[in-house]
Amino acid sequence: MNPKVLLIYTGGTIGMAQNPKTGSLYPFDFNQLLDTLPSLRKLNVDIGAYSFDEIIDSSDMNPHYWLNIAQVIESHYQDYDGFVVLHGTDTMSYTASALSFMFGNLSKPILLTGSQLPIGVLRSDGKDNLINSIEIAAHKENGRSLVPEVCICFENSLYRGNRTTKLNAENFNAFYSGNHPPLAEVGIHVKYNRHAILPLPTEQQLKVYSQLDDRVGILKIHPGLSQPLVENILQTKHLQGLVLETYGSGNAPSAQWLKEALSYATRQGMIILNVTQCKAGGVEMGKYAASLELLEAGVTSGLDMTTESAICKMMVLLGTYPSDKEQVKTLLQTPLCGEMTIMNNE
Ligand code: ASP
């Protein structure tokens, strides 16, 4: 029996085809996918297709849409061996991060992919990305999925989704994972990097964390950061959490007003999570005096999480534990699905 993969179409550049007569691009009909790309038939995979009614540029992605994607996967979970979500590249790392935190006990692959050029364009990267994704999503060993994770499959690499960031708006190699190696590389063979892949969960039952709190934000530190701007952001009505993008290993300017503003906000119950602006490495609070002050202001360390991962993790945890900020803070510093590295432990 062939493995079964469900393709879920949300939109993005990939979802365009070229009319052979006119040469123009149009969103292709997903139900005719196998006709559009006959090579998919050679994969020996039974492919199901689900298309959202609202096909979007991923700039319009939001927590409500994430929930819809999660619900589609949940309701088809028993019927398929793996899932491939076609998605625009702009916010793909956010969606992959959010889904990774929304699913507990995941034992099947959920791969996000897309392309830099529409699939209907001759030089498109979409066809390879799609075929690689389907093949990996269908792959099993001893009857079990090899990659029980939410991933991004792009330009011959399979990444843990919550470790990625979109780095390039021009090259086909659009994504970067600075703090975790690729889970697989696609060449003549698909080479799995088994040590980098999460183990299968010990519990069978898929869990979906469907409450997300979007009362969060991101503040990037920069030279010349002004006091009124910071104070206005911190005083935003109902703001529950803020991801603070700091320099290097977690450093911020030493201005007393900044420390006081952050300190006041954390005392009022706001969670402030420190992540680095660097694309690799992480926060080590207390290494420099400039970050010790943040620690004293009640700021929580995001270790080596990406900004995308940090904001999505905050939304899911604040939604799941709305009245237990201490639990949220503890879990923010705990790896839940491979999104952060605890030093000396890995
Ligand atoms: N703006 C598009 C999107 O993210 C870009 C892409 O698909 O690559 O939906």
PDB file of C-alpha atoms and ligand atoms in Angstrom, residues 12-14 56-59 87-91 115-116 166, ligand 1:
ATOM      1  CA  GLY A  12       2.049  32.054  -1.702  1.00  0.00           C
ATOM      2  CA  THR A  13       4.103  32.327  -4.841  1.00  0.00           C
ATOM      3  CA  ILE A  14       4.278  28.583  -5.373  1.00  0.00           C
ATOM      4  CA  ILE A  56      -3.415  34.280   0.819  1.00  0.00           C
ATOM      5  CA  ASP A  57      -0.098  35.957   0.356  1.00  0.00           C
ATOM      6  CA  SER A  58       1.620  34.849   3.543  1.00  0.00           C
ATOM      7  CA  SER A  59       2.010  38.488   4.609  1.00  0.00           C
ATOM      8  CA  HIS A  87       2.792  28.441   2.064  1.00  0.00           C
ATOM      9  CA  GLY A  88       4.358  31.735   1.046  1.00  0.00           C
ATOM     10  CA  THR A  89       7.947  32.123   2.120  1.00  0.00           C
ATOM     11  CA  ASP A  90       7.597  35.520   3.816  1.00  0.00           C
ATOM     12  CA  THR A  91       6.075  34.200   7.049  1.00  0.00           C
ATOM     13  CA  SER A 115       8.952  28.640  -3.761  1.00  0.00           C
ATOM     14  CA  GLN A 116      10.637  31.828  -4.861  1.00  0.00           C
ATOM     15  CA  LYS A 166      13.893  33.769   6.058  1.00  0.00           C
TER      16      LYS A 166
HETATM   17  N1  ASP B   1       4.812  37.251  -0.700  1.00  0.00           N
HETATM   18  C1  ASP B   1       4.891  35.823  -0.940  1.00  0.00           C
HETATM   19  C2  ASP B   1       4.316  35.122   0.275  1.00  0.00           C
HETATM   20  O1  ASP B   1       4.972  34.994   1.267  1.00  0.00           O
HETATM   21  C3  ASP B   1       6.292  35.410  -1.179  1.00  0.00           C
HETATM   22  C4  ASP B   1       6.480  33.943  -1.438  1.00  0.00           C
HETATM   23  O2  ASP B   1       5.594  33.139  -1.478  1.00  0.00           O
HETATM   24  O3  ASP B   1       7.654  33.581  -1.602  1.00  0.00           O
HETATM   25  O4  ASP B   1       3.183  34.707   0.224  1.00  0.00           O
END
